[in-house]
PDB file of C-alpha atoms in Angstrom:
ATOM      1  CA  MET G 987      93.383-100.427   7.900  1.00 88.00           C
ATOM      2  CA  LYS G 988      89.946 -99.657   6.561  1.00 92.00           C
ATOM      3  CA  ARG G 989      87.134 -98.086   8.538  1.00 93.00           C
ATOM      4  CA  PHE G 990      83.544 -97.591   7.583  1.00 94.00           C
ATOM      5  CA  LYS G 991      81.882 -94.513   8.983  1.00 92.00           C
ATOM      6  CA  VAL G 992      79.169 -92.070   7.942  1.00 89.00           C
ATOM      7  CA  PHE G 993      79.269 -88.436   8.999  1.00 90.00           C
ATOM      8  CA  LEU G 994      76.715 -85.730   8.528  1.00 86.00           C
ATOM      9  CA  ASP G 995      78.800 -83.157  10.368  1.00 88.00           C
ATOM     10  CA  VAL G 996      82.053 -81.898   8.823  1.00 91.00           C
ATOM     11  CA  GLU G 997      83.603 -80.868  12.139  1.00 92.00           C
ATOM     12  CA  LYS G 998      82.858 -84.219  13.783  1.00 93.00           C
ATOM     13  CA  GLU G 999      84.386 -85.960  10.796  1.00 95.00           C
ATOM     14  CA  GLU G1000      87.553 -83.870  11.114  1.00 96.00           C
ATOM     15  CA  GLN G1001      87.752 -84.650  14.812  1.00 96.00           C
ATOM     16  CA  TRP G1002      87.332 -88.391  14.255  1.00 96.00           C
ATOM     17  CA  LEU G1003      89.973 -88.417  11.503  1.00 96.00           C
ATOM     18  CA  ASN G1004      92.493 -86.690  13.761  1.00 97.00           C
ATOM     19  CA  GLU G1005      91.782 -89.182  16.549  1.00 96.00           C
ATOM     20  CA  GLN G1006      92.776 -91.955  14.120  1.00 95.00           C
ATOM     21  CA  LEU G1007      95.950 -90.090  13.107  1.00 96.00           C
ATOM     22  CA  GLU G1008      96.926 -89.696  16.749  1.00 94.00           C
ATOM     23  CA  LYS G1009      96.995 -93.486  17.021  1.00 94.00           C
ATOM     24  CA  GLY G1010      99.881 -93.486  14.521  1.00 94.00           C
ATOM     25  CA  TYR G1011      98.128 -93.596  11.177  1.00 95.00           C
ATOM     26  CA  ARG G1012      97.902 -91.463   8.118  1.00 95.00           C
ATOM     27  CA  CYS G1013      94.929 -91.378   5.828  1.00 96.00           C
ATOM     28  CA  THR G1014      95.563 -92.611   2.293  1.00 95.00           C
ATOM     29  CA  ASN G1015      92.108 -92.641   0.768  1.00 94.00           C
ATOM     30  CA  ILE G1016      88.493 -91.756   1.397  1.00 94.00           C
ATOM     31  CA  SER G1017      85.734 -93.183  -0.709  1.00 91.00           C
ATOM     32  CA  GLY G1018      82.432 -91.456  -1.254  1.00 80.00           C
ATOM     33  CA  LEU G1019      80.670 -94.411   0.356  1.00 84.00           C
ATOM     34  CA  GLY G1020      82.224 -93.808   3.753  1.00 88.00           C
ATOM     35  CA  ILE G1021      85.293 -96.067   3.593  1.00 93.00           C
ATOM     36  CA  TYR G1022      88.383 -94.471   5.113  1.00 95.00           C
ATOM     37  CA  THR G1023      91.737 -96.109   4.427  1.00 95.00           C
ATOM     38  CA  PHE G1024      94.677 -95.588   6.795  1.00 96.00           C
ATOM     39  CA  GLU G1025      98.234 -96.837   6.935  1.00 95.00           C
ATOM     40  CA  LYS G1026     100.615 -97.116   9.859  1.00 95.00           C
ATOM     41  CA  THR G1027     103.258 -94.424  10.114  1.00 94.00           C
ATOM     42  CA  GLU G1028     106.033 -93.379  12.488  1.00 92.00           C
ATOM     43  CA  LYS G1029     105.401 -89.713  11.769  1.00 93.00           C
ATOM     44  CA  LYS G1030     102.660 -87.555  13.190  1.00 95.00           C
ATOM     45  CA  TYR G1031     100.055 -86.234  10.789  1.00 96.00           C
ATOM     46  CA  VAL G1032      97.123 -83.860  11.073  1.00 97.00           C
ATOM     47  CA  MET G1033      94.074 -83.451   8.871  1.00 97.00           C
ATOM     48  CA  ARG G1034      91.929 -80.420   8.165  1.00 97.00           C
ATOM     49  CA  LEU G1035      88.654 -80.359   6.265  1.00 96.00           C
ATOM     50  CA  ASP G1036      87.711 -77.430   4.120  1.00 96.00           C
ATOM     51  CA  TYR G1037      84.477 -76.853   2.304  1.00 94.00           C
ATOM     52  CA  GLN G1038      84.800 -75.408  -1.187  1.00 92.00           C
ATOM     53  CA  ALA G1039      82.019 -76.061  -3.649  1.00 87.00           C
ATOM     54  CA  ASP G1040      81.786 -74.830  -7.222  1.00 82.00           C
ATOM     55  CA  LEU G1041      85.506 -74.650  -7.935  1.00 87.00           C
ATOM     56  CA  SER G1042      86.169 -74.331 -11.629  1.00 89.00           C
ATOM     57  CA  LYS G1043      89.084 -76.336 -12.981  1.00 88.00           C
ATOM     58  CA  ARG G1044      91.323 -73.289 -12.911  1.00 87.00           C
ATOM     59  CA  ARG G1045      90.346 -72.315  -9.368  1.00 89.00           C
ATOM     60  CA  LEU G1046      90.695 -75.870  -8.081  1.00 92.00           C
ATOM     61  CA  GLU G1047      94.204 -75.974  -9.488  1.00 92.00           C
ATOM     62  CA  GLU G1048      95.115 -72.700  -7.816  1.00 93.00           C
ATOM     63  CA  TYR G1049      93.424 -73.719  -4.568  1.00 95.00           C
ATOM     64  CA  LYS G1050      95.365 -76.986  -4.473  1.00 95.00           C
ATOM     65  CA  GLY G1051      98.589 -75.262  -5.504  1.00 95.00           C
ATOM     66  CA  ILE G1052      98.519 -72.806  -2.607  1.00 96.00           C
ATOM     67  CA  TYR G1053      97.754 -75.486  -0.019  1.00 96.00           C
ATOM     68  CA  GLU G1054     100.463 -77.739  -1.418  1.00 96.00           C
ATOM     69  CA  ASP G1055     102.990 -74.896  -1.190  1.00 96.00           C
ATOM     70  CA  PHE G1056     102.185 -74.781   2.527  1.00 96.00           C
ATOM     71  CA  GLY G1057     102.939 -78.500   2.853  1.00 95.00           C
ATOM     72  CA  TRP G1058      99.390 -79.841   2.725  1.00 97.00           C
ATOM     73  CA  SER G1059      98.564 -82.833   0.596  1.00 96.00           C
ATOM     74  CA  TYR G1060      95.184 -83.330  -0.972  1.00 96.00           C
ATOM     75  CA  VAL G1061      93.868 -86.670   0.265  1.00 95.00           C
ATOM     76  CA  LYS G1062      90.518 -86.364  -1.423  1.00 92.00           C
ATOM     77  CA  GLY G1063      87.902 -83.886  -2.503  1.00 91.00           C
ATOM     78  CA  PHE G1064      84.381 -84.386  -3.632  1.00 87.00           C
ATOM     79  CA  ALA G1065      83.134 -81.937  -6.214  1.00 81.00           C
ATOM     80  CA  LEU G1066      79.593 -83.085  -5.480  1.00 79.00           C
ATOM     81  CA  ASN G1067      79.468 -82.075  -1.812  1.00 81.00           C
ATOM     82  CA  GLY G1068      82.460 -79.719  -1.762  1.00 88.00           C
ATOM     83  CA  ILE G1069      84.399 -81.244   1.151  1.00 92.00           C
ATOM     84  CA  ARG G1070      88.192 -81.132   0.718  1.00 95.00           C
ATOM     85  CA  TYR G1071      90.417 -83.350   2.834  1.00 96.00           C
ATOM     86  CA  TRP G1072      93.883 -81.969   3.611  1.00 97.00           C
ATOM     87  CA  GLN G1073      96.679 -83.752   5.459  1.00 97.00           C
ATOM     88  CA  LYS G1074     100.164 -82.744   6.494  1.00 96.00           C
ATOM     89  CA  GLU G1075     102.923 -83.751   8.835  1.00 95.00           C
ATOM     90  CA  ASP G1076     102.493 -82.087  12.204  1.00 94.00           C
ATOM     91  CA  ASP G1077     104.970 -79.190  12.244  1.00 91.00           C
ATOM     92  CA  GLY G1078     103.262 -76.835  14.656  1.00 89.00           C
ATOM     93  CA  GLN G1079     101.578 -74.843  11.865  1.00 90.00           C
ATOM     94  CA  ASN G1080      98.576 -77.048  11.513  1.00 94.00           C
ATOM     95  CA  GLU G1081      95.744 -74.671  10.828  1.00 95.00           C
ATOM     96  CA  ILE G1082      94.329 -73.750   7.442  1.00 96.00           C
ATOM     97  CA  PHE G1083      92.855 -70.472   8.688  1.00 96.00           C
ATOM     98  CA  SER G1084      94.954 -67.874  10.485  1.00 95.00           C
ATOM     99  CA  ASP G1085      92.514 -65.033  11.040  1.00 93.00           C
ATOM    100  CA  ARG G1086      88.998 -64.515  12.317  1.00 93.00           C
ATOM    101  CA  GLU G1087      87.690 -63.262   8.988  1.00 92.00           C
ATOM    102  CA  SER G1088      88.516 -66.432   7.085  1.00 94.00           C
ATOM    103  CA  THR G1089      87.251 -68.629   9.927  1.00 95.00           C
ATOM    104  CA  VAL G1090      83.936 -66.753   9.800  1.00 95.00           C
ATOM    105  CA  HIS G1091      83.779 -67.448   6.057  1.00 93.00           C
ATOM    106  CA  TYR G1092      84.496 -71.100   6.707  1.00 95.00           C
ATOM    107  CA  TYR G1093      81.506 -71.403   9.046  1.00 95.00           C
ATOM    108  CA  ARG G1094      79.369 -69.572   6.531  1.00 94.00           C
ATOM    109  CA  ARG G1095      80.336 -72.161   3.921  1.00 92.00           C
ATOM    110  CA  LEU G1096      79.508 -74.977   6.364  1.00 93.00           C
ATOM    111  CA  MET G1097      76.072 -73.392   6.922  1.00 94.00           C
ATOM    112  CA  LYS G1098      75.499 -73.408   3.190  1.00 91.00           C
ATOM    113  CA  TYR G1099      76.492 -77.064   3.049  1.00 90.00           C
ATOM    114  CA  SER G1100      74.031 -78.151   5.797  1.00 92.00           C
ATOM    115  CA  LEU G1101      71.314 -75.933   4.409  1.00 93.00           C
ATOM    116  CA  TRP G1102      71.628 -77.359   0.915  1.00 90.00           C
ATOM    117  CA  LEU G1103      71.612 -80.995   2.077  1.00 90.00           C
ATOM    118  CA  GLY G1104      68.849 -80.335   4.600  1.00 93.00           C
ATOM    119  CA  MET G1105      66.655 -78.801   1.906  1.00 93.00           C
ATOM    120  CA  LEU G1106      67.361 -81.699  -0.407  1.00 92.00           C
ATOM    121  CA  PHE G1107      66.159 -84.232   2.173  1.00 92.00           C
ATOM    122  CA  LEU G1108      63.230 -82.014   3.093  1.00 92.00           C
ATOM    123  CA  ALA G1109      62.043 -81.961  -0.509  1.00 90.00           C
ATOM    124  CA  TYR G1110      62.540 -85.720  -0.712  1.00 87.00           C
ATOM    125  CA  SER G1111      60.608 -86.208   2.552  1.00 86.00           C
ATOM    126  CA  PHE G1112      57.654 -84.281   1.196  1.00 84.00           C
ATOM    127  CA  MET G1113      57.659 -86.455  -1.875  1.00 84.00           C
ATOM    128  CA  ILE G1114      57.613 -89.772  -0.047  1.00 80.00           C
ATOM    129  CA  TYR G1115      55.485 -88.885   2.983  1.00 78.00           C
ATOM    130  CA  ASN G1116      52.797 -87.271   0.915  1.00 74.00           C
ATOM    131  CA  ASP G1117      51.250 -90.458  -0.296  1.00 68.00           C
ATOM    132  CA  SER G1118      52.246 -93.125   2.156  1.00 71.00           C
ATOM    133  CA  ARG G1119      51.877 -93.805   5.835  1.00 75.00           C
ATOM    134  CA  LEU G1120      54.596 -95.072   8.135  1.00 77.00           C
ATOM    135  CA  TYR G1121      52.612 -98.170   9.169  1.00 78.00           C
ATOM    136  CA  HIS G1122      50.205-100.373   7.273  1.00 78.00           C
ATOM    137  CA  GLU G1123      46.675 -99.133   7.873  1.00 77.00           C
ATOM    138  CA  GLY G1124      45.313-102.515   8.911  1.00 80.00           C
ATOM    139  CA  LEU G1125      47.833-102.619  11.773  1.00 81.00           C
ATOM    140  CA  TRP G1126      45.761-100.361  13.992  1.00 81.00           C
ATOM    141  CA  ASN G1127      42.733-102.679  13.723  1.00 82.00           C
ATOM    142  CA  MET G1128      44.646-105.732  14.936  1.00 83.00           C
ATOM    143  CA  GLU G1129      44.305-106.899  18.489  1.00 82.00           C
ATOM    144  CA  GLY G1130      46.427-108.439  21.234  1.00 83.00           C
ATOM    145  CA  SER G1131      49.645-110.268  20.436  1.00 86.00           C
ATOM    146  CA  LEU G1132      49.007-110.087  16.709  1.00 87.00           C
ATOM    147  CA  PHE G1133      49.145-106.294  16.934  1.00 87.00           C
ATOM    148  CA  TRP G1134      52.433-106.351  18.828  1.00 89.00           C
ATOM    149  CA  LYS G1135      54.005-108.859  16.467  1.00 87.00           C
ATOM    150  CA  ALA G1136      52.928-106.811  13.460  1.00 86.00           C
ATOM    151  CA  LEU G1137      54.176-103.620  15.095  1.00 86.00           C
ATOM    152  CA  VAL G1138      57.596-105.109  15.803  1.00 89.00           C
ATOM    153  CA  PHE G1139      57.739-106.490  12.281  1.00 88.00           C
ATOM    154  CA  GLU G1140      56.854-103.198  10.643  1.00 87.00           C
ATOM    155  CA  THR G1141      58.940-100.880  12.820  1.00 87.00           C
ATOM    156  CA  PRO G1142      62.261-101.429  11.028  1.00 88.00           C
ATOM    157  CA  PHE G1143      60.581-100.576   7.742  1.00 86.00           C
ATOM    158  CA  ALA G1144      58.972 -97.537   9.312  1.00 85.00           C
ATOM    159  CA  LEU G1145      62.409 -96.399  10.524  1.00 86.00           C
ATOM    160  CA  ILE G1146      63.863 -96.770   7.049  1.00 86.00           C
ATOM    161  CA  LYS G1147      60.992 -94.688   5.734  1.00 84.00           C
ATOM    162  CA  LEU G1148      61.754 -92.123   8.422  1.00 87.00           C
ATOM    163  CA  LEU G1149      65.410 -91.855   7.405  1.00 89.00           C
ATOM    164  CA  PRO G1150      65.010 -88.783   5.156  1.00 89.00           C
ATOM    165  CA  ALA G1151      63.215 -86.974   7.991  1.00 89.00           C
ATOM    166  CA  ILE G1152      66.022 -87.951  10.393  1.00 90.00           C
ATOM    167  CA  MET G1153      68.507 -86.502   7.898  1.00 91.00           C
ATOM    168  CA  VAL G1154      66.551 -83.247   7.813  1.00 93.00           C
ATOM    169  CA  VAL G1155      66.814 -83.020  11.605  1.00 93.00           C
ATOM    170  CA  ALA G1156      70.539 -83.922  11.586  1.00 92.00           C
ATOM    171  CA  PHE G1157      71.409 -81.305   8.957  1.00 93.00           C
ATOM    172  CA  SER G1158      69.295 -78.707  10.725  1.00 94.00           C
ATOM    173  CA  LEU G1159      71.267 -79.367  13.910  1.00 93.00           C
ATOM    174  CA  SER G1160      74.628 -79.028  12.178  1.00 92.00           C
ATOM    175  CA  PHE G1161      73.389 -75.898  10.431  1.00 94.00           C
ATOM    176  CA  TYR G1162      72.483 -74.456  13.814  1.00 94.00           C
ATOM    177  CA  LYS G1163      75.871 -75.447  15.250  1.00 93.00           C
ATOM    178  CA  SER G1164      77.765 -73.681  12.438  1.00 93.00           C
ATOM    179  CA  TYR G1165      75.423 -70.723  12.711  1.00 93.00           C
ATOM    180  CA  GLN G1166      76.204 -70.305  16.411  1.00 93.00           C
ATOM    181  CA  LYS G1167      79.960 -70.367  15.801  1.00 92.00           C
ATOM    182  CA  TYR G1168      79.502 -67.971  12.892  1.00 93.00           C
ATOM    183  CA  VAL G1169      77.577 -65.492  15.030  1.00 91.00           C
ATOM    184  CA  VAL G1170      80.029 -65.642  17.935  1.00 91.00           C
ATOM    185  CA  LEU G1171      83.061 -65.108  15.689  1.00 90.00           C
ATOM    186  CA  LYS G1172      81.408 -62.428  13.620  1.00 86.00           C
ATOM    187  CA  GLY G1173      80.292 -60.466  16.680  1.00 81.00           C
ATOM    188  CA  GLN G1174      83.755 -60.248  18.204  1.00 70.00           C
TER     189      GLN G1174
ATOM    190  CA  MET Z 632      78.444 -46.493   1.755  1.00 61.00           C
ATOM    191  CA  LYS Z 633      81.855 -47.799   2.605  1.00 76.00           C
ATOM    192  CA  HIS Z 634      83.234 -50.753   0.664  1.00 84.00           C
ATOM    193  CA  LYS Z 635      82.650 -53.997   2.531  1.00 82.00           C
ATOM    194  CA  LEU Z 636      86.379 -54.757   2.728  1.00 85.00           C
ATOM    195  CA  LEU Z 637      87.111 -51.374   4.365  1.00 87.00           C
ATOM    196  CA  PRO Z 638      88.734 -50.659   6.698  1.00 92.00           C
ATOM    197  CA  LEU Z 639      91.186 -53.322   5.575  1.00 93.00           C
ATOM    198  CA  SER Z 640      91.755 -56.307   7.837  1.00 93.00           C
ATOM    199  CA  GLU Z 641      95.356 -56.938   8.858  1.00 95.00           C
ATOM    200  CA  THR Z 642      95.532 -59.875   6.419  1.00 96.00           C
ATOM    201  CA  MET Z 643      94.185 -57.923   3.435  1.00 96.00           C
ATOM    202  CA  HIS Z 644      96.345 -54.930   4.289  1.00 97.00           C
ATOM    203  CA  TYR Z 645      99.544 -56.949   4.360  1.00 97.00           C
ATOM    204  CA  ILE Z 646      98.652 -58.788   1.141  1.00 98.00           C
ATOM    205  CA  LEU Z 647      98.046 -55.543  -0.754  1.00 98.00           C
ATOM    206  CA  LEU Z 648     101.333 -54.158   0.556  1.00 98.00           C
ATOM    207  CA  ALA Z 649     103.207 -57.321  -0.437  1.00 98.00           C
ATOM    208  CA  LEU Z 650     101.672 -57.256  -3.918  1.00 98.00           C
ATOM    209  CA  ARG Z 651     103.129 -53.853  -4.785  1.00 97.00           C
ATOM    210  CA  GLU Z 652     105.662 -56.257  -6.287  1.00 97.00           C
ATOM    211  CA  PRO Z 653     104.325 -59.125  -8.461  1.00 97.00           C
ATOM    212  CA  ARG Z 654     104.376 -62.348  -6.405  1.00 96.00           C
ATOM    213  CA  HIS Z 655     102.730 -65.759  -6.244  1.00 95.00           C
ATOM    214  CA  GLY Z 656     100.740 -66.867  -3.201  1.00 94.00           C
ATOM    215  CA  TYR Z 657     103.430 -68.597  -1.189  1.00 96.00           C
ATOM    216  CA  ALA Z 658     105.891 -65.753  -1.804  1.00 97.00           C
ATOM    217  CA  VAL Z 659     103.245 -63.347  -0.496  1.00 97.00           C
ATOM    218  CA  MET Z 660     103.101 -65.325   2.760  1.00 97.00           C
ATOM    219  CA  GLN Z 661     106.917 -65.303   3.064  1.00 97.00           C
ATOM    220  CA  GLU Z 662     107.125 -61.586   2.363  1.00 97.00           C
ATOM    221  CA  ILE Z 663     104.442 -60.848   4.964  1.00 97.00           C
ATOM    222  CA  GLU Z 664     106.257 -62.938   7.550  1.00 97.00           C
ATOM    223  CA  LYS Z 665     109.345 -60.804   6.861  1.00 97.00           C
ATOM    224  CA  MET Z 666     107.483 -57.467   6.789  1.00 96.00           C
ATOM    225  CA  SER Z 667     105.764 -58.194  10.105  1.00 96.00           C
ATOM    226  CA  ASN Z 668     108.919 -59.503  11.786  1.00 96.00           C
ATOM    227  CA  GLY Z 669     107.421 -62.949  12.085  1.00 94.00           C
ATOM    228  CA  ASP Z 670     104.265 -61.666  13.701  1.00 95.00           C
ATOM    229  CA  VAL Z 671     101.832 -62.432  10.874  1.00 95.00           C
ATOM    230  CA  ILE Z 672     102.034 -65.904   9.378  1.00 95.00           C
ATOM    231  CA  LEU Z 673      99.167 -66.596   7.020  1.00 96.00           C
ATOM    232  CA  ALA Z 674      97.681 -70.075   6.737  1.00 97.00           C
ATOM    233  CA  ALA Z 675      96.888 -71.627   3.360  1.00 97.00           C
ATOM    234  CA  GLY Z 676      93.099 -71.291   3.440  1.00 96.00           C
ATOM    235  CA  THR Z 677      93.245 -67.712   4.662  1.00 97.00           C
ATOM    236  CA  LEU Z 678      95.680 -66.718   1.919  1.00 97.00           C
ATOM    237  CA  TYR Z 679      93.688 -68.483  -0.798  1.00 96.00           C
ATOM    238  CA  GLY Z 680      90.418 -66.868   0.290  1.00 95.00           C
ATOM    239  CA  ALA Z 681      91.951 -63.402   0.573  1.00 96.00           C
ATOM    240  CA  ILE Z 682      93.569 -63.583  -2.865  1.00 96.00           C
ATOM    241  CA  GLU Z 683      90.270 -64.735  -4.407  1.00 94.00           C
ATOM    242  CA  ASN Z 684      88.447 -61.917  -2.682  1.00 94.00           C
ATOM    243  CA  LEU Z 685      90.923 -59.161  -3.609  1.00 97.00           C
ATOM    244  CA  ASN Z 686      90.985 -60.425  -7.177  1.00 96.00           C
ATOM    245  CA  LYS Z 687      87.182 -60.453  -7.322  1.00 95.00           C
ATOM    246  CA  HIS Z 688      87.093 -56.800  -6.235  1.00 96.00           C
ATOM    247  CA  GLY Z 689      89.697 -55.860  -8.806  1.00 96.00           C
ATOM    248  CA  TRP Z 690      92.293 -54.697  -6.278  1.00 97.00           C
ATOM    249  CA  ILE Z 691      94.828 -57.255  -7.472  1.00 97.00           C
ATOM    250  CA  GLU Z 692      95.079 -59.106 -10.779  1.00 97.00           C
ATOM    251  CA  PRO Z 693      96.886 -62.118 -12.173  1.00 96.00           C
ATOM    252  CA  VAL Z 694      99.805 -61.014 -14.322  1.00 96.00           C
ATOM    253  CA  GLY Z 695     101.293 -64.347 -15.327  1.00 92.00           C
ATOM    254  CA  SER Z 696     102.435 -67.613 -13.883  1.00 89.00           C
ATOM    255  CA  SER Z 697     105.569 -69.384 -12.783  1.00 86.00           C
ATOM    256  CA  GLY Z 698     105.035 -73.082 -13.327  1.00 85.00           C
ATOM    257  CA  ARG Z 699     101.550 -73.706 -12.014  1.00 84.00           C
ATOM    258  CA  ARG Z 700     101.601 -70.816  -9.557  1.00 91.00           C
ATOM    259  CA  ARG Z 701      99.728 -67.711 -10.541  1.00 94.00           C
ATOM    260  CA  ILE Z 702     101.476 -64.397 -10.048  1.00 96.00           C
ATOM    261  CA  TYR Z 703      99.438 -61.447  -8.810  1.00 97.00           C
ATOM    262  CA  HIS Z 704     100.069 -57.719  -8.810  1.00 98.00           C
ATOM    263  CA  ILE Z 705      98.216 -54.795  -7.227  1.00 98.00           C
ATOM    264  CA  THR Z 706      95.951 -52.790  -9.605  1.00 97.00           C
ATOM    265  CA  ASP Z 707      95.546 -48.993  -9.758  1.00 97.00           C
ATOM    266  CA  GLU Z 708      92.327 -49.392  -7.796  1.00 96.00           C
ATOM    267  CA  GLY Z 709      94.242 -51.382  -5.184  1.00 97.00           C
ATOM    268  CA  ARG Z 710      96.813 -48.584  -4.896  1.00 97.00           C
ATOM    269  CA  GLU Z 711      93.984 -46.098  -4.352  1.00 96.00           C
ATOM    270  CA  VAL Z 712      92.702 -48.268  -1.524  1.00 96.00           C
ATOM    271  CA  LEU Z 713      96.157 -48.307   0.069  1.00 97.00           C
ATOM    272  CA  LYS Z 714      96.369 -44.521  -0.205  1.00 97.00           C
ATOM    273  CA  THR Z 715      92.986 -44.110   1.515  1.00 95.00           C
ATOM    274  CA  GLU Z 716      94.012 -46.519   4.249  1.00 96.00           C
ATOM    275  CA  GLN Z 717      97.307 -44.697   4.723  1.00 96.00           C
ATOM    276  CA  GLN Z 718      95.454 -41.417   5.280  1.00 95.00           C
ATOM    277  CA  ARG Z 719      93.041 -43.070   7.699  1.00 95.00           C
ATOM    278  CA  LEU Z 720      95.879 -44.585   9.720  1.00 95.00           C
ATOM    279  CA  GLN Z 721      97.901 -41.360   9.658  1.00 95.00           C
ATOM    280  CA  HIS Z 722      94.927 -39.540  11.082  1.00 94.00           C
ATOM    281  CA  ILE Z 723      94.602 -42.070  13.886  1.00 93.00           C
ATOM    282  CA  LEU Z 724      98.333 -41.817  14.587  1.00 93.00           C
ATOM    283  CA  SER Z 725      98.031 -38.028  14.795  1.00 92.00           C
ATOM    284  CA  LEU Z 726      95.373 -38.469  17.485  1.00 91.00           C
ATOM    285  CA  TYR Z 727      97.848 -40.570  19.491  1.00 88.00           C
ATOM    286  CA  GLU Z 728     100.425 -37.795  19.303  1.00 82.00           C
ATOM    287  CA  GLY Z 729      97.961 -35.063  20.209  1.00 69.00           C
ATOM    288  CA  SER Z 730      97.081 -36.635  23.542  1.00 61.00           C
ATOM    289  CA  GLU Z 731     100.633 -36.846  24.867  1.00 55.00           C
TER     290      GLU Z 731
END
């Protein structure tokens, strides 16, 4: 089974993946373009997403080695965005973090992730919105039904142009979400 | 100012104690489970992060490998930290005794 899905929020992605596994699947591959491949299984699996950017070859090897010793298998990891996908058979010990300290660090890493992508889209937005308008200038001089037709015609293009700005908002929201969890855990 | 890892968290404390003998990551987890009578069972990400952190601060160091697993051992600095923590905890324990 293949599913196409795009996530901007690591925790939502983890939740969605586990919902698929609960239906009797296990994940066999994830492509960078948002294609998730699953296969039917009799066993119960769980997935956990970690965020680890900038792992040197040596550290990646050690990182993977420790998780594998604990029974996790590395489904996929993207060096570019730092998300690591771990899966194991459900055996009651299904968490990758066992204390508050390391969970706090996890949320701090997620904040970094949203911040970095948010900034990237923000910079991009500045570049493209600086010298172009959302709608064609002549549109606002049109009258009656011609105006409405032109507006409807141009709106999809305007939305595509708005996409980077939408991404900035989405990453800001997930930054804020991680930040809240970080603060609550850290304050305890 | 106090070191940012002090006072030691339960996880860090147990790892330093377990690494008074050279061990690889998974063996550290098993030893801690034994030492704590099954009370403290570290998860993979927590163990990995703690080892990285202790290594970065020079309290443990890699001393070799068995297959692809790296073996770590406590450093002299790490032993100093344990000694300081022992004194701190002994003091707290003495306060318990004083009040009864």
